C-alpha cells in the first residue's frame, strides 16, 4: 500500500522560476516529513524536513509547507537553478527509524 | 570517514544463484538500514539494525533474504535462490540515533537477475 504519493512524475521549469513539488500521504500517524534529492548513480541526500507541529520550514532557497488537514505537503524551490535538476523524493515517518517514500518527481531546470 | 560505502556497485547474476552485498556505515553511526528501490518507485524499507541487533524486518524481506551486522559494524544482505523480481537497487543507510533527517545513504548496489 502506497502511503506516500507523488502524483507528478516530472516537472520542467525555467531557470530562475519557482519549482513546486507536491506530495500526499494517507497515514495519520506520520509525524515527520522529509524531502530527499537524488542524482543518477548516487544515493538520496537529505534536503529539508518538517515536523507535524509546524506548517512551514525554510532553508535558503527551499521551503516545505505542511497541510495536515489535507494530508499534503509541498516543496518550493526559489529560484530554481540548473544544479537542482534531479529526482526529488518525499518521505514520511511515524517512528524514529523507518521512512516511507513516494515514487519521486524528476525536476528538469531549463537554462 | 567518507560516508556510507556499498559493495559491489553492480551485480548481474543468474536466476537461482545466491548473492551477498556489503554495506560499511559511517563509523560512529549505531543504526543501519536496508532499503530496496525498483524502477519508477521510491525506496522501500527492508530492515534495520541498532548496533548488532536486527530490530525490524519488513514483510518484503522473504525467507530468501537474510541480513546481518556482526559486531555492530558493517552489514551484509544475502539473497538466496535469486528471482527476476529481486532485480532492484539495494540501498544502505546509517544514522546516529533516531533522527530521520540524520540518515546518510550509500550509492546502492544495483542487482540484475537474468
PDB file of C-alpha atoms in Angstrom:
ATOM      1  CA  UNK A   1       0.000   0.000   0.000  1.00  0.00           C
ATOM      2  CA  UNK A   2       1.424   3.329  -1.117  1.00  0.00           C
ATOM      3  CA  UNK A   3       1.143   5.593   1.913  1.00  0.00           C
ATOM      4  CA  UNK A   4       3.086   8.460   0.347  1.00  0.00           C
ATOM      5  CA  UNK A   5       2.188   9.597  -3.153  1.00  0.00           C
ATOM      6  CA  UNK A   6       3.867  11.947  -5.564  1.00  0.00           C
ATOM      7  CA  UNK A   7       1.451  12.212  -8.451  1.00  0.00           C
ATOM      8  CA  UNK A   8       3.666  14.209 -10.790  1.00  0.00           C
ATOM      9  CA  UNK A   9       6.441  12.029 -12.218  1.00  0.00           C
ATOM     10  CA  UNK A  10       8.174  15.009 -13.811  1.00  0.00           C
ATOM     11  CA  UNK A  11       8.430  18.774 -13.704  1.00  0.00           C
ATOM     12  CA  UNK A  12      10.172  21.126 -16.133  1.00  0.00           C
ATOM     13  CA  UNK A  13      10.896  24.696 -15.051  1.00  0.00           C
ATOM     14  CA  UNK A  14      12.789  27.675 -16.410  1.00  0.00           C
ATOM     15  CA  UNK A  15      15.942  28.691 -14.560  1.00  0.00           C
ATOM     16  CA  UNK A  16      15.165  31.426 -12.049  1.00  0.00           C
ATOM     17  CA  UNK A  17      11.489  30.478 -11.714  1.00  0.00           C
ATOM     18  CA  UNK A  18       9.802  28.641  -8.862  1.00  0.00           C
ATOM     19  CA  UNK A  19       9.605  24.837  -8.720  1.00  0.00           C
ATOM     20  CA  UNK A  20       6.691  23.415  -6.731  1.00  0.00           C
ATOM     21  CA  UNK A  21       6.666  19.718  -5.897  1.00  0.00           C
ATOM     22  CA  UNK A  22       3.656  18.095  -4.262  1.00  0.00           C
ATOM     23  CA  UNK A  23       3.204  15.098  -2.018  1.00  0.00           C
ATOM     24  CA  UNK A  24       0.148  13.483  -0.408  1.00  0.00           C
ATOM     25  CA  UNK A  25       0.026  10.933   2.373  1.00  0.00           C
ATOM     26  CA  UNK A  26      -2.610   8.666   3.844  1.00  0.00           C
ATOM     27  CA  UNK A  27      -1.218   7.549   7.206  1.00  0.00           C
ATOM     28  CA  UNK A  28      -2.408   9.847  10.017  1.00  0.00           C
ATOM     29  CA  UNK A  29       0.361   8.514  12.253  1.00  0.00           C
ATOM     30  CA  UNK A  30       3.089  10.191  10.194  1.00  0.00           C
ATOM     31  CA  UNK A  31       4.589  12.982  12.278  1.00  0.00           C
ATOM     32  CA  UNK A  32       7.781  13.851  10.438  1.00  0.00           C
ATOM     33  CA  UNK A  33       8.217  14.624   6.761  1.00  0.00           C
ATOM     34  CA  UNK A  34      11.322  14.929   4.646  1.00  0.00           C
ATOM     35  CA  UNK A  35      12.435  15.713   1.126  1.00  0.00           C
ATOM     36  CA  UNK A  36      15.388  13.958  -0.434  1.00  0.00           C
ATOM     37  CA  UNK A  37      17.240  14.770  -3.616  1.00  0.00           C
ATOM     38  CA  UNK A  38      18.839  12.115  -5.794  1.00  0.00           C
ATOM     39  CA  UNK A  39      21.305  12.425  -8.653  1.00  0.00           C
ATOM     40  CA  UNK A  40      21.922   9.487 -11.020  1.00  0.00           C
ATOM     41  CA  UNK A  41      24.260   6.812  -9.633  1.00  0.00           C
ATOM     42  CA  UNK A  42      24.143   8.339  -6.146  1.00  0.00           C
ATOM     43  CA  UNK A  43      22.073   7.622  -3.070  1.00  0.00           C
ATOM     44  CA  UNK A  44      19.364  10.035  -1.905  1.00  0.00           C
ATOM     45  CA  UNK A  45      20.613  13.014   0.102  1.00  0.00           C
ATOM     46  CA  UNK A  46      18.587  14.809   2.742  1.00  0.00           C
ATOM     47  CA  UNK A  47      17.286  18.213   1.687  1.00  0.00           C
ATOM     48  CA  UNK A  48      14.803  19.579   4.224  1.00  0.00           C
ATOM     49  CA  UNK A  49      12.331  18.306   6.810  1.00  0.00           C
ATOM     50  CA  UNK A  50       9.307  19.411   8.796  1.00  0.00           C
ATOM     51  CA  UNK A  51       7.691  18.201  11.979  1.00  0.00           C
ATOM     52  CA  UNK A  52       3.928  17.802  12.183  1.00  0.00           C
ATOM     53  CA  UNK A  53       3.770  20.558  14.800  1.00  0.00           C
ATOM     54  CA  UNK A  54       4.826  23.098  12.178  1.00  0.00           C
ATOM     55  CA  UNK A  55       3.280  24.192   8.909  1.00  0.00           C
ATOM     56  CA  UNK A  56       6.347  25.712   7.281  1.00  0.00           C
ATOM     57  CA  UNK A  57      10.088  25.256   7.324  1.00  0.00           C
ATOM     58  CA  UNK A  58      12.548  27.272   5.294  1.00  0.00           C
ATOM     59  CA  UNK A  59      16.200  26.672   4.435  1.00  0.00           C
ATOM     60  CA  UNK A  60      17.693  29.045   1.914  1.00  0.00           C
ATOM     61  CA  UNK A  61      16.020  28.537  -1.449  1.00  0.00           C
ATOM     62  CA  UNK A  62      13.987  25.591  -0.161  1.00  0.00           C
ATOM     63  CA  UNK A  63      10.690  25.840   1.736  1.00  0.00           C
ATOM     64  CA  UNK A  64       8.465  22.969   2.790  1.00  0.00           C
ATOM     65  CA  UNK A  65       4.798  23.538   3.592  1.00  0.00           C
ATOM     66  CA  UNK A  66       2.653  21.071   5.516  1.00  0.00           C
ATOM     67  CA  UNK A  67      -1.160  20.981   5.490  1.00  0.00           C
ATOM     68  CA  UNK A  68      -2.095  18.293   7.998  1.00  0.00           C
ATOM     69  CA  UNK A  69      -5.839  18.525   7.478  1.00  0.00           C
ATOM     70  CA  UNK A  70      -5.351  17.836   3.777  1.00  0.00           C
ATOM     71  CA  UNK A  71      -2.514  15.367   4.390  1.00  0.00           C
ATOM     72  CA  UNK A  72      -0.487  17.299   1.870  1.00  0.00           C
ATOM     73  CA  UNK A  73       2.968  18.775   1.730  1.00  0.00           C
ATOM     74  CA  UNK A  74       4.844  20.714  -0.877  1.00  0.00           C
ATOM     75  CA  UNK A  75       8.411  21.763  -1.595  1.00  0.00           C
ATOM     76  CA  UNK A  76       9.113  25.154  -3.124  1.00  0.00           C
ATOM     77  CA  UNK A  77      12.471  25.897  -4.727  1.00  0.00           C
ATOM     78  CA  UNK A  78      13.061  29.580  -5.448  1.00  0.00           C
ATOM     79  CA  UNK A  79      14.851  30.453  -7.631  1.00  0.00           C
ATOM     80  CA  UNK A  80      15.417  27.203  -9.499  1.00  0.00           C
ATOM     81  CA  UNK A  81      18.978  26.583 -10.679  1.00  0.00           C
ATOM     82  CA  UNK A  82      20.391  24.084 -13.208  1.00  0.00           C
ATOM     83  CA  UNK A  83      22.026  22.135 -10.360  1.00  0.00           C
ATOM     84  CA  UNK A  84      18.559  21.481  -8.938  1.00  0.00           C
ATOM     85  CA  UNK A  85      17.862  19.063 -11.805  1.00  0.00           C
ATOM     86  CA  UNK A  86      17.443  15.739 -10.005  1.00  0.00           C
ATOM     87  CA  UNK A  87      14.831  13.317  -8.688  1.00  0.00           C
ATOM     88  CA  UNK A  88      13.088  14.545  -5.546  1.00  0.00           C
ATOM     89  CA  UNK A  89      11.548  12.093  -3.091  1.00  0.00           C
ATOM     90  CA  UNK A  90       9.017  12.919  -0.426  1.00  0.00           C
ATOM     91  CA  UNK A  91       9.299  10.729   2.681  1.00  0.00           C
ATOM     92  CA  UNK A  92       7.396  10.379   5.940  1.00  0.00           C
ATOM     93  CA  UNK A  93       7.987   8.736   9.285  1.00  0.00           C
ATOM     94  CA  UNK A  94       5.698   7.592  12.107  1.00  0.00           C
ATOM     95  CA  UNK A  95       8.573   6.465  14.325  1.00  0.00           C
ATOM     96  CA  UNK A  96      12.215   7.296  14.551  1.00  0.00           C
ATOM     97  CA  UNK A  97      13.670   4.732  12.209  1.00  0.00           C
ATOM     98  CA  UNK A  98      11.527   3.827   9.189  1.00  0.00           C
ATOM     99  CA  UNK A  99      10.823   6.065   6.213  1.00  0.00           C
ATOM    100  CA  UNK A 100       8.016   5.647   3.690  1.00  0.00           C
ATOM    101  CA  UNK A 101       8.902   7.201   0.346  1.00  0.00           C
ATOM    102  CA  UNK A 102       6.910   8.477  -2.602  1.00  0.00           C
ATOM    103  CA  UNK A 103       7.791   7.421  -6.142  1.00  0.00           C
ATOM    104  CA  UNK A 104       9.700  10.607  -6.861  1.00  0.00           C
ATOM    105  CA  UNK A 105       9.431  13.618  -9.159  1.00  0.00           C
ATOM    106  CA  UNK A 106      12.106  14.286 -11.769  1.00  0.00           C
ATOM    107  CA  UNK A 107      12.851  18.002 -11.963  1.00  0.00           C
ATOM    108  CA  UNK A 108      14.500  19.484 -15.036  1.00  0.00           C
ATOM    109  CA  UNK A 109      15.624  23.098 -14.858  1.00  0.00           C
ATOM    110  CA  UNK A 110      15.930  24.642 -18.324  1.00  0.00           C
ATOM    111  CA  UNK A 111      18.553  27.331 -18.925  1.00  0.00           C
TER     112      UNK A 111
ATOM    113  CA  UNK B   1      35.183   8.864   7.001  1.00  0.00           C
ATOM    114  CA  UNK B   2      33.797   9.482   3.536  1.00  0.00           C
ATOM    115  CA  UNK B   3      30.258   8.250   4.071  1.00  0.00           C
ATOM    116  CA  UNK B   4      28.336   5.016   3.590  1.00  0.00           C
ATOM    117  CA  UNK B   5      30.055   2.558   1.243  1.00  0.00           C
ATOM    118  CA  UNK B   6      28.335  -0.252  -0.601  1.00  0.00           C
ATOM    119  CA  UNK B   7      29.951  -3.078  -2.491  1.00  0.00           C
ATOM    120  CA  UNK B   8      29.573  -4.103  -5.238  1.00  0.00           C
ATOM    121  CA  UNK B   9      28.045  -1.221  -7.171  1.00  0.00           C
ATOM    122  CA  UNK B  10      26.596  -3.567  -9.758  1.00  0.00           C
ATOM    123  CA  UNK B  11      25.857  -7.275  -9.722  1.00  0.00           C
ATOM    124  CA  UNK B  12      24.486  -9.408 -12.533  1.00  0.00           C
ATOM    125  CA  UNK B  13      23.521 -12.922 -11.545  1.00  0.00           C
ATOM    126  CA  UNK B  14      21.638 -15.851 -12.993  1.00  0.00           C
ATOM    127  CA  UNK B  15      18.295 -16.805 -11.569  1.00  0.00           C
ATOM    128  CA  UNK B  16      18.697 -19.281  -8.711  1.00  0.00           C
ATOM    129  CA  UNK B  17      22.147 -18.085  -7.637  1.00  0.00           C
ATOM    130  CA  UNK B  18      22.922 -16.609  -4.233  1.00  0.00           C
ATOM    131  CA  UNK B  19      24.271 -13.069  -3.896  1.00  0.00           C
ATOM    132  CA  UNK B  20      25.674 -11.097  -0.984  1.00  0.00           C
ATOM    133  CA  UNK B  21      26.022  -7.334  -0.673  1.00  0.00           C
ATOM    134  CA  UNK B  22      28.092  -5.428   1.824  1.00  0.00           C
ATOM    135  CA  UNK B  23      27.490  -2.071   3.486  1.00  0.00           C
ATOM    136  CA  UNK B  24      30.030  -0.113   5.528  1.00  0.00           C
ATOM    137  CA  UNK B  25      28.269   2.626   7.502  1.00  0.00           C
ATOM    138  CA  UNK B  26      29.708   5.832   8.884  1.00  0.00           C
ATOM    139  CA  UNK B  27      31.836   4.590  11.745  1.00  0.00           C
ATOM    140  CA  UNK B  28      30.127   6.351  14.639  1.00  0.00           C
ATOM    141  CA  UNK B  29      26.595   5.554  13.432  1.00  0.00           C
ATOM    142  CA  UNK B  30      24.828   2.958  15.548  1.00  0.00           C
ATOM    143  CA  UNK B  31      21.850   2.413  13.241  1.00  0.00           C
ATOM    144  CA  UNK B  32      21.971   0.775   9.836  1.00  0.00           C
ATOM    145  CA  UNK B  33      19.108   0.389   7.385  1.00  0.00           C
ATOM    146  CA  UNK B  34      18.482  -1.542   4.174  1.00  0.00           C
ATOM    147  CA  UNK B  35      16.046  -0.296   1.537  1.00  0.00           C
ATOM    148  CA  UNK B  36      15.131  -1.588  -1.903  1.00  0.00           C
ATOM    149  CA  UNK B  37      14.241   0.619  -4.853  1.00  0.00           C
ATOM    150  CA  UNK B  38      12.651  -0.744  -8.022  1.00  0.00           C
ATOM    151  CA  UNK B  39      12.306   1.149 -11.285  1.00  0.00           C
ATOM    152  CA  UNK B  40       9.937   4.095 -11.044  1.00  0.00           C
ATOM    153  CA  UNK B  41       9.401   3.685  -7.306  1.00  0.00           C
ATOM    154  CA  UNK B  42      10.817   5.211  -4.192  1.00  0.00           C
ATOM    155  CA  UNK B  43      12.961   3.263  -1.727  1.00  0.00           C
ATOM    156  CA  UNK B  44      11.089   0.691   0.384  1.00  0.00           C
ATOM    157  CA  UNK B  45      12.170  -0.250   3.901  1.00  0.00           C
ATOM    158  CA  UNK B  46      13.541  -3.765   4.303  1.00  0.00           C
ATOM    159  CA  UNK B  47      15.178  -3.948   7.730  1.00  0.00           C
ATOM    160  CA  UNK B  48      17.225  -2.067  10.286  1.00  0.00           C
ATOM    161  CA  UNK B  49      19.824  -2.702  12.944  1.00  0.00           C
ATOM    162  CA  UNK B  50      20.674  -0.882  16.121  1.00  0.00           C
ATOM    163  CA  UNK B  51      24.248  -1.878  16.786  1.00  0.00           C
ATOM    164  CA  UNK B  52      24.295  -5.633  16.095  1.00  0.00           C
ATOM    165  CA  UNK B  53      20.614  -6.253  16.847  1.00  0.00           C
ATOM    166  CA  UNK B  54      18.178  -6.575  13.956  1.00  0.00           C
ATOM    167  CA  UNK B  55      15.104  -4.825  15.327  1.00  0.00           C
ATOM    168  CA  UNK B  56      12.593  -4.938  12.491  1.00  0.00           C
ATOM    169  CA  UNK B  57      12.108  -6.745   9.215  1.00  0.00           C
ATOM    170  CA  UNK B  58       9.598  -5.728   6.562  1.00  0.00           C
ATOM    171  CA  UNK B  59       7.243  -8.314   5.111  1.00  0.00           C
ATOM    172  CA  UNK B  60       9.089  -7.564   1.845  1.00  0.00           C
ATOM    173  CA  UNK B  61      12.019  -9.480   3.322  1.00  0.00           C
ATOM    174  CA  UNK B  62      11.075 -13.035   2.412  1.00  0.00           C
ATOM    175  CA  UNK B  63      12.759 -16.131   3.824  1.00  0.00           C
ATOM    176  CA  UNK B  64      15.261 -15.976   0.976  1.00  0.00           C
ATOM    177  CA  UNK B  65      16.669 -12.728   2.366  1.00  0.00           C
ATOM    178  CA  UNK B  66      18.924 -12.519   5.389  1.00  0.00           C
ATOM    179  CA  UNK B  67      20.808  -9.579   6.831  1.00  0.00           C
ATOM    180  CA  UNK B  68      23.492  -9.488   9.468  1.00  0.00           C
ATOM    181  CA  UNK B  69      25.529  -6.865  11.230  1.00  0.00           C
ATOM    182  CA  UNK B  70      28.204  -8.675  13.195  1.00  0.00           C
ATOM    183  CA  UNK B  71      29.758  -6.601  15.985  1.00  0.00           C
ATOM    184  CA  UNK B  72      27.633  -3.625  15.004  1.00  0.00           C
ATOM    185  CA  UNK B  73      29.960  -2.552  12.231  1.00  0.00           C
ATOM    186  CA  UNK B  74      29.476  -3.472   8.558  1.00  0.00           C
ATOM    187  CA  UNK B  75      26.361  -5.285   7.369  1.00  0.00           C
ATOM    188  CA  UNK B  76      25.685  -7.920   4.740  1.00  0.00           C
ATOM    189  CA  UNK B  77      22.474  -8.632   2.875  1.00  0.00           C
ATOM    190  CA  UNK B  78      22.224 -12.071   1.294  1.00  0.00           C
ATOM    191  CA  UNK B  79      19.609 -13.171  -1.201  1.00  0.00           C
ATOM    192  CA  UNK B  80      19.339 -16.907  -1.778  1.00  0.00           C
ATOM    193  CA  UNK B  81      17.896 -18.504  -4.910  1.00  0.00           C
ATOM    194  CA  UNK B  82      17.517 -15.167  -6.664  1.00  0.00           C
ATOM    195  CA  UNK B  83      14.434 -14.487  -8.780  1.00  0.00           C
ATOM    196  CA  UNK B  84      13.925 -11.950 -11.556  1.00  0.00           C
ATOM    197  CA  UNK B  85      11.681  -9.958  -9.219  1.00  0.00           C
ATOM    198  CA  UNK B  86      14.685  -9.364  -6.974  1.00  0.00           C
ATOM    199  CA  UNK B  87      16.199  -7.075  -9.608  1.00  0.00           C
ATOM    200  CA  UNK B  88      16.423  -3.673  -7.933  1.00  0.00           C
ATOM    201  CA  UNK B  89      18.721  -1.120  -6.357  1.00  0.00           C
ATOM    202  CA  UNK B  90      19.577  -2.090  -2.799  1.00  0.00           C
ATOM    203  CA  UNK B  91      20.329   0.952  -0.670  1.00  0.00           C
ATOM    204  CA  UNK B  92      22.023   1.025   2.693  1.00  0.00           C
ATOM    205  CA  UNK B  93      21.824   3.963   5.077  1.00  0.00           C
ATOM    206  CA  UNK B  94      23.152   4.708   8.538  1.00  0.00           C
ATOM    207  CA  UNK B  95      22.363   7.191  11.273  1.00  0.00           C
ATOM    208  CA  UNK B  96      23.357   8.141  14.786  1.00  0.00           C
ATOM    209  CA  UNK B  97      20.309   7.533  16.886  1.00  0.00           C
ATOM    210  CA  UNK B  98      16.808   8.002  15.587  1.00  0.00           C
ATOM    211  CA  UNK B  99      16.709  11.321  13.766  1.00  0.00           C
ATOM    212  CA  UNK B 100      15.158  10.606  10.345  1.00  0.00           C
ATOM    213  CA  UNK B 101      16.971  13.548   8.787  1.00  0.00           C
ATOM    214  CA  UNK B 102      20.220  12.120  10.093  1.00  0.00           C
ATOM    215  CA  UNK B 103      20.118   9.270   7.576  1.00  0.00           C
ATOM    216  CA  UNK B 104      23.098   9.045   5.213  1.00  0.00           C
ATOM    217  CA  UNK B 105      22.522   6.798   2.220  1.00  0.00           C
ATOM    218  CA  UNK B 106      25.114   4.892   0.253  1.00  0.00           C
ATOM    219  CA  UNK B 107      25.136   4.871  -3.536  1.00  0.00           C
ATOM    220  CA  UNK B 108      23.495   1.472  -3.658  1.00  0.00           C
ATOM    221  CA  UNK B 109      24.078  -1.918  -5.251  1.00  0.00           C
ATOM    222  CA  UNK B 110      22.193  -2.486  -8.488  1.00  0.00           C
ATOM    223  CA  UNK B 111      21.202  -6.139  -8.830  1.00  0.00           C
ATOM    224  CA  UNK B 112      20.128  -7.586 -12.156  1.00  0.00           C
ATOM    225  CA  UNK B 113      18.847 -11.158 -12.196  1.00  0.00           C
ATOM    226  CA  UNK B 114      18.872 -12.738 -15.664  1.00  0.00           C
TER     227      UNK B 114
END
